[in-house]
Amino acid sequence: MKAAQIVEYGAPLELREIPDPAPEPDGVVLEVLATGVCRSDWHAWMGDWGWMGGQVALPRTLGHEIVGTVRAVGAEVRGVRVGDRVTTPFHLACGTCAYCRSGHANVCDNMQVLGFWCDGGYAEYVRIPNADFNCVHIPDELPSVAASAIGCRFMTAFHAVTEQGRVRPGEWVAVHGVGGVGLAAVQIAGAAGASVVAVDIDAGKLALAKEQGAVHTIDASVEQDVPAAVQERTGGGAHVSIDALGTRATVLNSVRSLRKRGRHVQVGLTSAADAGEIALPVDVITIGELTIAGSHGNPHSSYPQLLSLVASGKLAPQTLVQRTVSLGQAGEVLSAMSDFTTNGITVIDRF
């Protein structure tokens, strides 16, 4: 099969012919229909996250936002059949550890991260372990290109907004960084009844955030004091502020944008510039009784609610897809992410 692989950090991906995968006894093999190109892929391509044991071993096939048709099934699989169209969370889980059993499979003790610790969907076929737990059936009415976003950015934003941020109707939500996951957060927060302020340094991304329902937009390349601007537009600060990028500037702007007793949700992971260490304004957090919450992916148990909202039309991941490309163009998209020149979500749909 064809696969686009990292063979050297930061170097062009290589389009290679590699052996077709076979299913594990509890797993399946998917024929990939669509794969999102995510900023997390860029981090892997750059060789980031070694400081937390997350640097990918080479060669590696990226791709964790996948939708595919089941083509082969292991002997132990009971709930997934050949011909089913499914997605899977990027955090492939065991289903048996204490976190999985309590509904928090997104922090599974035995997690495999698709496209990072095992080969992913920048390929014609991909192997998924523990299929009865990890495969999520996709509604017929949801196109595969749109559904690919649910594997990471959309479902990550859903968890950040609804569970970790606990966004309620009438609240103000600030979203710092409106790439794919940030745009999804804008849409989901608006659907939850909140008013959204979107912050970015790119006018094109801010225009997309406006299309997704942002009430106000702030250009951080022009605005000298982003927290003050958020405070002014929200009448005292955001109730919830989400950092969807993971830089020192966005983390601090997000925390300082909050009103008293506000909730900061950290979604974006850092790159080599910060290597996982960013100092926080502890006195501001203490005096304002602020809450700091991390947010990683989305528990498997939350998928039924998410997919029901998509099926009803209340959420529309398809509106975030701005471009589709071929497998051979995946490296070009990653390269463009170095300069933050991609908008919305880009999906590979031609293999």
CSV table of N, CA and C in Angstrom, one decimal, residues 22-164:
chain,number,residue,atom,x,y,z
A,22,ALA,N,-2.3,-6.4,8.6
A,22,ALA,CA,-3.2,-7.4,8.9
A,22,ALA,C,-3.8,-7.1,10.3
A,23,PRO,N,-5.1,-7.5,10.5
A,23,PRO,CA,-5.7,-7.2,11.8
A,23,PRO,C,-5.1,-8.0,12.9
A,24,GLU,N,-5.0,-7.5,14.1
A,24,GLU,CA,-4.7,-8.2,15.3
A,24,GLU,C,-6.0,-9.0,15.7
A,25,PRO,N,-5.9,-10.0,16.5
A,25,PRO,CA,-7.1,-10.8,16.8
A,25,PRO,C,-8.3,-10.0,17.3
A,26,ASP,N,-8.0,-8.9,18.1
A,26,ASP,CA,-9.1,-8.1,18.6
A,26,ASP,C,-9.3,-6.8,17.7
A,27,GLY,N,-8.6,-6.7,16.6
A,27,GLY,CA,-8.6,-5.5,15.8
A,27,GLY,C,-9.2,-5.6,14.4
A,28,VAL,N,-9.1,-4.5,13.7
A,28,VAL,CA,-9.6,-4.5,12.3
A,28,VAL,C,-8.6,-3.7,11.4
A,29,VAL,N,-8.7,-3.8,10.1
A,29,VAL,CA,-8.0,-3.0,9.2
A,29,VAL,C,-9.0,-2.2,8.4
A,30,LEU,N,-8.8,-0.9,8.4
A,30,LEU,CA,-9.6,0.1,7.7
A,30,LEU,C,-9.0,0.5,6.3
A,31,GLU,N,-9.8,0.5,5.3
A,31,GLU,CA,-9.4,1.2,4.1
A,31,GLU,C,-9.8,2.7,4.3
A,32,VAL,N,-8.7,3.5,4.3
A,32,VAL,CA,-8.9,4.9,4.7
A,32,VAL,C,-9.7,5.7,3.6
A,33,LEU,N,-10.7,6.4,4.1
A,33,LEU,CA,-11.5,7.2,3.2
A,33,LEU,C,-11.1,8.7,3.3
A,34,ALA,N,-10.7,9.1,4.5
A,34,ALA,CA,-10.3,10.5,4.7
A,34,ALA,C,-9.5,10.6,6.0
A,35,THR,N,-8.5,11.5,5.9
A,35,THR,CA,-7.6,11.7,7.1
A,35,THR,C,-7.3,13.2,7.2
A,36,GLY,N,-7.6,13.8,8.3
A,36,GLY,CA,-7.3,15.2,8.6
A,36,GLY,C,-5.8,15.4,8.8
A,37,VAL,N,-5.3,16.5,8.3
A,37,VAL,CA,-3.9,16.9,8.6
A,37,VAL,C,-4.0,17.9,9.7
A,38,CYS,N,-3.5,17.5,10.9
A,38,CYS,CA,-3.7,18.2,12.2
A,38,CYS,C,-2.4,18.9,12.6
A,39,ARG,N,-2.5,19.9,13.4
A,39,ARG,CA,-1.3,20.6,13.9
A,39,ARG,C,-0.5,19.6,14.8
A,40,SER,N,-1.1,18.6,15.4
A,40,SER,CA,-0.4,17.6,16.2
A,40,SER,C,0.5,16.8,15.3
A,41,ASP,N,0.1,16.6,14.0
A,41,ASP,CA,1.0,16.0,13.0
A,41,ASP,C,2.2,16.8,12.8
A,42,TRP,N,2.0,18.1,12.7
A,42,TRP,CA,3.2,19.0,12.6
A,42,TRP,C,4.1,18.9,13.7
A,43,HIS,N,3.6,18.8,14.9
A,43,HIS,CA,4.5,18.6,16.1
A,43,HIS,C,5.3,17.4,15.9
A,44,ALA,N,4.7,16.3,15.5
A,44,ALA,CA,5.4,15.0,15.3
A,44,ALA,C,6.4,15.1,14.2
A,45,TRP,N,6.1,15.8,13.2
A,45,TRP,CA,7.0,16.0,12.0
A,45,TRP,C,8.2,16.8,12.4
A,46,MET,N,8.0,17.7,13.4
A,46,MET,CA,9.1,18.6,13.8
A,46,MET,C,10.0,17.9,14.9
A,47,GLY,N,9.5,16.7,15.4
A,47,GLY,CA,10.3,16.0,16.4
A,47,GLY,C,10.0,16.5,17.8
A,48,ASP,N,8.9,17.2,18.0
A,48,ASP,CA,8.6,17.7,19.3
A,48,ASP,C,8.1,16.6,20.3
A,49,TRP,N,8.0,17.1,21.5
A,49,TRP,CA,7.4,16.3,22.6
A,49,TRP,C,8.3,15.2,23.2
A,50,GLY,N,9.6,15.3,22.8
A,50,GLY,CA,10.5,14.4,23.5
A,50,GLY,C,10.6,14.6,25.0
A,51,TRP,N,10.3,15.9,25.4
A,51,TRP,CA,10.4,16.2,26.8
A,51,TRP,C,9.3,15.5,27.6
A,52,MET,N,8.3,15.0,27.0
A,52,MET,CA,7.3,14.2,27.7
A,52,MET,C,7.1,12.8,27.2
A,53,GLY,N,8.2,12.3,26.5
A,53,GLY,CA,8.2,10.9,26.0
A,53,GLY,C,7.3,10.7,24.8
A,54,GLY,N,7.0,11.8,24.1
A,54,GLY,CA,6.0,11.7,22.9
A,54,GLY,C,6.7,11.8,21.6
A,55,GLN,N,8.0,11.9,21.5
A,55,GLN,CA,8.6,12.0,20.2
A,55,GLN,C,8.4,10.7,19.4
A,56,VAL,N,8.0,10.8,18.1
A,56,VAL,CA,7.7,9.6,17.4
A,56,VAL,C,9.0,9.0,16.9
A,57,ALA,N,9.0,7.6,16.9
A,57,ALA,CA,10.1,6.9,16.3
A,57,ALA,C,10.0,6.9,14.8
A,58,LEU,N,11.1,6.9,14.1
A,58,LEU,CA,11.1,6.9,12.6
A,58,LEU,C,11.5,5.6,12.0
A,59,PRO,N,11.0,5.3,10.8
A,59,PRO,CA,9.9,6.0,10.1
A,59,PRO,C,8.6,5.8,10.7
A,60,ARG,N,7.7,6.8,10.5
A,60,ARG,CA,6.4,6.8,11.0
A,60,ARG,C,5.3,7.3,10.0
A,61,THR,N,4.2,6.6,9.9
A,61,THR,CA,3.1,7.1,9.1
A,61,THR,C,2.2,7.9,10.0
A,62,LEU,N,2.1,9.2,9.8
A,62,LEU,CA,1.2,10.0,10.5
A,62,LEU,C,-0.3,9.8,10.2
A,63,GLY,N,-1.2,10.5,10.9
A,63,GLY,CA,-2.6,10.5,10.6
A,63,GLY,C,-3.4,9.9,11.7
A,64,HIS,N,-4.1,10.8,12.4
A,64,HIS,CA,-4.9,10.3,13.6
A,64,HIS,C,-6.4,10.8,13.5
A,65,GLU,N,-6.7,11.5,12.5
A,65,GLU,CA,-8.1,12.0,12.2
A,65,GLU,C,-8.7,11.2,11.1
A,66,ILE,N,-9.1,10.0,11.3
A,66,ILE,CA,-9.4,9.1,10.2
A,66,ILE,C,-10.9,8.7,10.2
A,67,VAL,N,-11.3,8.4,9.0
A,67,VAL,CA,-12.6,7.7,8.7
A,67,VAL,C,-12.2,6.6,7.7
A,68,GLY,N,-12.8,5.4,7.9
A,68,GLY,CA,-12.5,4.3,6.9
A,68,GLY,C,-13.5,3.3,6.9
A,69,THR,N,-13.4,2.4,5.9
A,69,THR,CA,-14.3,1.3,5.7
A,69,THR,C,-13.6,0.0,6.2
A,70,VAL,N,-14.3,-0.7,7.0
A,70,VAL,CA,-13.6,-2.0,7.6
A,70,VAL,C,-13.5,-3.0,6.4
A,71,ARG,N,-12.2,-3.4,6.3
A,71,ARG,CA,-11.9,-4.4,5.2
A,71,ARG,C,-11.5,-5.7,5.7
A,72,ALA,N,-11.0,-5.8,7.0
A,72,ALA,CA,-10.6,-7.1,7.6
A,72,ALA,C,-10.9,-7.0,9.0
A,73,VAL,N,-11.3,-8.2,9.6
A,73,VAL,CA,-11.7,-8.2,11.0
A,73,VAL,C,-11.0,-9.4,11.7
A,74,GLY,N,-10.5,-9.1,12.9
A,74,GLY,CA,-9.8,-10.2,13.7
A,74,GLY,C,-10.9,-11.1,14.3
A,75,ALA,N,-10.4,-12.3,14.6
A,75,ALA,CA,-11.3,-13.4,15.1
A,75,ALA,C,-12.0,-13.1,16.4
A,76,GLU,N,-11.5,-12.2,17.2
A,76,GLU,CA,-12.1,-11.9,18.5
A,76,GLU,C,-13.1,-10.7,18.4
A,77,VAL,N,-13.2,-10.1,17.3
A,77,VAL,CA,-14.1,-8.9,17.2
A,77,VAL,C,-15.5,-9.3,17.0
A,78,ARG,N,-16.4,-8.6,17.8
A,78,ARG,CA,-17.8,-9.0,17.7
A,78,ARG,C,-18.8,-7.8,17.3
A,79,GLY,N,-18.4,-6.6,17.5
A,79,GLY,CA,-19.3,-5.5,17.2
A,79,GLY,C,-19.0,-4.7,16.0
A,80,VAL,N,-18.0,-5.1,15.2
A,80,VAL,CA,-17.6,-4.4,14.0
A,80,VAL,C,-17.5,-5.4,12.9
A,81,ARG,N,-18.1,-5.0,11.7
A,81,ARG,CA,-18.1,-6.0,10.6
A,81,ARG,C,-17.5,-5.4,9.3
A,82,VAL,N,-17.1,-6.2,8.4
A,82,VAL,CA,-16.6,-5.8,7.2
A,82,VAL,C,-17.6,-5.0,6.5
A,83,GLY,N,-17.2,-3.8,5.9
A,83,GLY,CA,-18.1,-2.9,5.3
A,83,GLY,C,-18.6,-1.7,6.1
A,84,ASP,N,-18.4,-1.8,7.5
A,84,ASP,CA,-18.8,-0.7,8.4
A,84,ASP,C,-18.0,0.5,8.1
A,85,ARG,N,-18.5,1.7,8.2
A,85,ARG,CA,-17.8,2.9,8.1
A,85,ARG,C,-17.6,3.5,9.5
A,86,VAL,N,-16.4,3.7,9.9
A,86,VAL,CA,-16.1,4.0,11.3
A,86,VAL,C,-15.0,5.1,11.4
A,87,THR,N,-15.0,5.8,12.5
A,87,THR,CA,-13.8,6.6,12.9
A,87,THR,C,-13.3,6.0,14.2
A,88,THR,N,-12.3,6.6,14.8
A,88,THR,CA,-11.7,6.1,16.1
A,88,THR,C,-11.1,7.3,16.8
A,89,PRO,N,-11.2,7.4,18.1
A,89,PRO,CA,-10.4,8.4,18.8
A,89,PRO,C,-8.9,8.3,18.5
A,90,PHE,N,-8.2,9.4,18.5
A,90,PHE,CA,-6.7,9.2,18.3
A,90,PHE,C,-6.1,8.5,19.5
A,91,HIS,N,-6.7,8.6,20.6
A,91,HIS,CA,-6.2,7.9,21.8
A,91,HIS,C,-6.8,6.5,21.9
A,92,LEU,N,-6.2,5.6,21.2
A,92,LEU,CA,-6.7,4.2,21.2
A,92,LEU,C,-6.5,3.7,22.6
A,93,ALA,N,-7.6,3.1,23.2
A,93,ALA,CA,-7.6,2.8,24.6
A,93,ALA,C,-7.8,1.3,24.8
A,94,CYS,N,-7.4,0.8,26.0
A,94,CYS,CA,-7.5,-0.6,26.3
A,94,CYS,C,-8.9,-1.1,26.7
A,95,GLY,N,-9.7,-0.2,27.3
A,95,GLY,CA,-11.1,-0.5,27.7
A,95,GLY,C,-11.2,-1.2,29.0
A,96,THR,N,-10.1,-1.5,29.7
A,96,THR,CA,-10.1,-2.3,30.9
A,96,THR,C,-9.5,-1.7,32.1
A,97,CYS,N,-8.6,-0.7,31.9
A,97,CYS,CA,-8.0,0.0,33.0
A,97,CYS,C,-9.0,0.8,33.8
A,98,ALA,N,-8.6,1.3,35.0
A,98,ALA,CA,-9.6,2.0,35.9
A,98,ALA,C,-10.1,3.2,35.2
A,99,TYR,N,-9.3,3.9,34.4
A,99,TYR,CA,-9.8,5.1,33.7
A,99,TYR,C,-10.8,4.8,32.6
A,100,CYS,N,-10.5,3.8,31.8
A,100,CYS,CA,-11.5,3.3,30.8
A,100,CYS,C,-12.8,2.9,31.5
A,101,ARG,N,-12.7,2.1,32.5
A,101,ARG,CA,-13.9,1.6,33.2
A,101,ARG,C,-14.8,2.7,33.8
A,102,SER,N,-14.1,3.8,34.1
A,102,SER,CA,-14.9,5.0,34.8
A,102,SER,C,-15.3,6.0,33.7
A,103,GLY,N,-15.1,5.7,32.4
A,103,GLY,CA,-15.6,6.6,31.4
A,103,GLY,C,-14.6,7.7,31.0
A,104,HIS,N,-13.3,7.5,31.3
A,104,HIS,CA,-12.2,8.4,31.0
A,104,HIS,C,-11.2,7.8,30.1
A,105,ALA,N,-11.6,7.1,29.0
A,105,ALA,CA,-10.7,6.4,28.2
A,105,ALA,C,-9.7,7.4,27.5
A,106,ASN,N,-9.9,8.7,27.5
A,106,ASN,CA,-9.0,9.6,26.9
A,106,ASN,C,-7.7,9.8,27.7
A,107,VAL,N,-7.7,9.2,28.9
A,107,VAL,CA,-6.5,9.2,29.7
A,107,VAL,C,-6.1,7.8,30.1
A,108,CYS,N,-6.4,6.8,29.3
A,108,CYS,CA,-6.2,5.4,29.5
A,108,CYS,C,-4.7,5.2,29.9
A,109,ASP,N,-4.5,4.3,30.8
A,109,ASP,CA,-3.2,3.9,31.3
A,109,ASP,C,-2.4,3.2,30.2
A,110,ASN,N,-3.1,2.5,29.3
A,110,ASN,CA,-2.4,1.7,28.3
A,110,ASN,C,-2.6,2.3,26.9
A,111,MET,N,-2.7,3.5,26.8
A,111,MET,CA,-3.1,4.2,25.5
A,111,MET,C,-2.0,4.0,24.4
A,112,GLN,N,-2.5,3.9,23.2
A,112,GLN,CA,-1.7,4.0,22.0
A,112,GLN,C,-2.2,5.2,21.3
A,113,VAL,N,-1.3,6.1,20.8
A,113,VAL,CA,-1.7,7.3,20.1
A,113,VAL,C,-1.5,7.0,18.6
A,114,LEU,N,-2.6,7.0,17.9
A,114,LEU,CA,-2.6,6.7,16.5
A,114,LEU,C,-1.8,7.7,15.7
A,115,GLY,N,-0.9,7.2,14.8
A,115,GLY,CA,-0.1,8.1,14.0
A,115,GLY,C,1.1,8.6,14.8
A,116,PHE,N,1.3,8.3,16.0
A,116,PHE,CA,2.4,8.7,16.8
A,116,PHE,C,3.2,7.5,17.4
A,117,TRP,N,2.5,6.7,18.1
A,117,TRP,CA,3.1,5.5,18.7
A,117,TRP,C,2.8,4.2,17.9
A,118,CYS,N,1.9,4.3,16.9
A,118,CYS,CA,1.7,3.3,15.9
A,118,CYS,C,1.3,4.0,14.7
A,119,ASP,N,1.5,3.3,13.5
A,119,ASP,CA,1.2,4.0,12.2
A,119,ASP,C,-0.2,4.3,12.0
A,120,GLY,N,-0.4,5.5,11.4
A,120,GLY,CA,-1.8,6.1,11.2
A,120,GLY,C,-2.3,6.1,9.8
A,121,GLY,N,-3.1,7.1,9.5
A,121,GLY,CA,-3.9,7.1,8.4
A,121,GLY,C,-3.4,7.9,7.2
A,122,TYR,N,-2.2,8.3,7.1
A,122,TYR,CA,-1.6,8.9,5.9
A,122,TYR,C,-1.2,7.7,5.0
A,123,ALA,N,-2.2,6.9,4.7
A,123,ALA,CA,-1.9,5.6,4.0
A,123,ALA,C,-3.3,5.1,3.5
A,124,GLU,N,-3.2,4.1,2.6
A,124,GLU,CA,-4.4,3.5,2.0
A,124,GLU,C,-5.1,2.6,3.0
A,125,TYR,N,-4.4,2.0,4.0
A,125,TYR,CA,-5.0,1.2,5.0
A,125,TYR,C,-4.3,1.4,6.4
A,126,VAL,N,-5.1,1.2,7.4
A,126,VAL,CA,-4.6,1.4,8.8
A,126,VAL,C,-5.2,0.3,9.7
A,127,ARG,N,-4.3,-0.1,10.6
A,127,ARG,CA,-4.7,-1.2,11.6
A,127,ARG,C,-5.2,-0.5,12.9
A,128,ILE,N,-6.4,-0.9,13.4
A,128,ILE,CA,-6.9,-0.4,14.6
A,128,ILE,C,-7.0,-1.5,15.6
A,129,PRO,N,-6.4,-1.5,16.8
A,129,PRO,CA,-6.5,-2.5,17.8
A,129,PRO,C,-7.8,-2.3,18.7
A,130,ASN,N,-8.2,-3.4,19.4
A,130,ASN,CA,-9.3,-3.4,20.3
A,130,ASN,C,-10.5,-2.7,19.6
A,131,ALA,N,-10.9,-3.2,18.5
A,131,ALA,CA,-11.9,-2.6,17.6
A,131,ALA,C,-13.2,-2.4,18.3
A,132,ASP,N,-13.7,-3.4,19.1
A,132,ASP,CA,-15.0,-3.3,19.7
A,132,ASP,C,-15.1,-2.0,20.6
A,133,PHE,N,-14.0,-1.6,21.2
A,133,PHE,CA,-14.0,-0.5,22.1
A,133,PHE,C,-13.6,0.8,21.3
A,134,ASN,N,-12.7,0.7,20.4
A,134,ASN,CA,-12.1,1.9,19.7
A,134,ASN,C,-12.9,2.4,18.5
A,135,CYS,N,-13.6,1.5,17.8
A,135,CYS,CA,-14.3,1.9,16.6
A,135,CYS,C,-15.6,2.6,16.9
A,136,VAL,N,-15.9,3.7,16.2
A,136,VAL,CA,-17.1,4.4,16.4
A,136,VAL,C,-17.8,4.5,15.1
A,137,HIS,N,-19.0,4.0,15.0
A,137,HIS,CA,-19.7,4.0,13.7
A,137,HIS,C,-20.2,5.4,13.4
A,138,ILE,N,-20.1,5.8,12.1
A,138,ILE,CA,-20.4,7.1,11.6
A,138,ILE,C,-21.8,7.1,11.0
A,139,PRO,N,-22.6,8.1,11.4
A,139,PRO,CA,-24.0,8.2,10.8
A,139,PRO,C,-23.9,8.3,9.2
A,140,ASP,N,-24.8,7.7,8.6
A,140,ASP,CA,-24.8,7.6,7.1
A,140,ASP,C,-24.8,9.0,6.5
A,141,GLU,N,-25.5,9.9,7.1
A,141,GLU,CA,-25.7,11.3,6.6
A,141,GLU,C,-24.5,12.1,6.7
A,142,LEU,N,-23.5,11.7,7.5
A,142,LEU,CA,-22.3,12.5,7.6
A,142,LEU,C,-21.2,12.1,6.6
A,143,PRO,N,-20.8,13.0,5.7
A,143,PRO,CA,-19.8,12.7,4.7
A,143,PRO,C,-18.5,12.3,5.4
A,144,SER,N,-17.7,11.5,4.7
A,144,SER,CA,-16.4,11.0,5.3
A,144,SER,C,-15.4,12.2,5.5
A,145,VAL,N,-15.4,13.1,4.6
A,145,VAL,CA,-14.4,14.2,4.8
A,145,VAL,C,-14.8,15.0,6.1
A,146,ALA,N,-16.1,15.3,6.3
A,146,ALA,CA,-16.5,16.0,7.5
A,146,ALA,C,-16.2,15.1,8.7
A,147,ALA,N,-16.5,13.9,8.7
A,147,ALA,CA,-16.4,13.0,9.8
A,147,ALA,C,-14.9,12.8,10.3
A,148,SER,N,-14.0,13.0,9.3
A,148,SER,CA,-12.6,12.9,9.7
A,148,SER,C,-12.2,13.8,10.8
A,149,ALA,N,-12.8,15.0,10.8
A,149,ALA,CA,-12.5,16.0,11.9
A,149,ALA,C,-12.8,15.6,13.2
A,150,ILE,N,-13.8,14.6,13.3
A,150,ILE,CA,-14.3,14.2,14.7
A,150,ILE,C,-13.2,13.4,15.4
A,151,GLY,N,-12.2,12.8,14.6
A,151,GLY,CA,-11.2,11.9,15.2
A,151,GLY,C,-10.3,12.7,16.1
A,152,CYS,N,-10.2,14.0,16.0
A,152,CYS,CA,-9.3,14.8,16.9
A,152,CYS,C,-9.8,16.2,17.2
A,153,ARG,N,-9.7,17.1,16.2
A,153,ARG,CA,-10.0,18.5,16.5
A,153,ARG,C,-11.4,18.8,17.0
A,154,PHE,N,-12.4,18.2,16.3
A,154,PHE,CA,-13.8,18.5,16.7
A,154,PHE,C,-14.1,17.9,18.0
A,155,MET,N,-13.8,16.6,18.2
A,155,MET,CA,-14.1,16.0,19.5
A,155,MET,C,-13.3,16.5,20.6
A,156,THR,N,-12.0,17.0,20.3
A,156,THR,CA,-11.2,17.6,21.4
A,156,THR,C,-11.9,18.9,21.8
A,157,ALA,N,-12.3,19.7,20.9
A,157,ALA,CA,-13.0,20.9,21.2
A,157,ALA,C,-14.3,20.7,22.0
A,158,PHE,N,-15.0,19.6,21.6
A,158,PHE,CA,-16.3,19.3,22.3
A,158,PHE,C,-16.0,19.0,23.8
A,159,HIS,N,-15.0,18.2,24.1
A,159,HIS,CA,-14.6,17.9,25.5
A,159,HIS,C,-14.2,19.1,26.2
A,160,ALA,N,-13.4,19.9,25.5
A,160,ALA,CA,-12.9,21.1,26.2
A,160,ALA,C,-14.0,22.1,26.6
A,161,VAL,N,-15.0,22.2,25.7
A,161,VAL,CA,-16.1,23.2,25.9
A,161,VAL,C,-17.1,22.6,26.9
A,162,THR,N,-17.5,21.4,26.7
A,162,THR,CA,-18.7,20.9,27.4
A,162,THR,C,-18.3,20.2,28.8
A,163,GLU,N,-17.1,19.6,28.8
A,163,GLU,CA,-16.8,18.9,30.1
A,163,GLU,C,-15.8,19.7,30.9
A,164,GLN,N,-14.6,20.0,30.3
A,164,GLN,CA,-13.6,20.6,31.1
A,164,GLN,C,-13.9,22.1,31.3
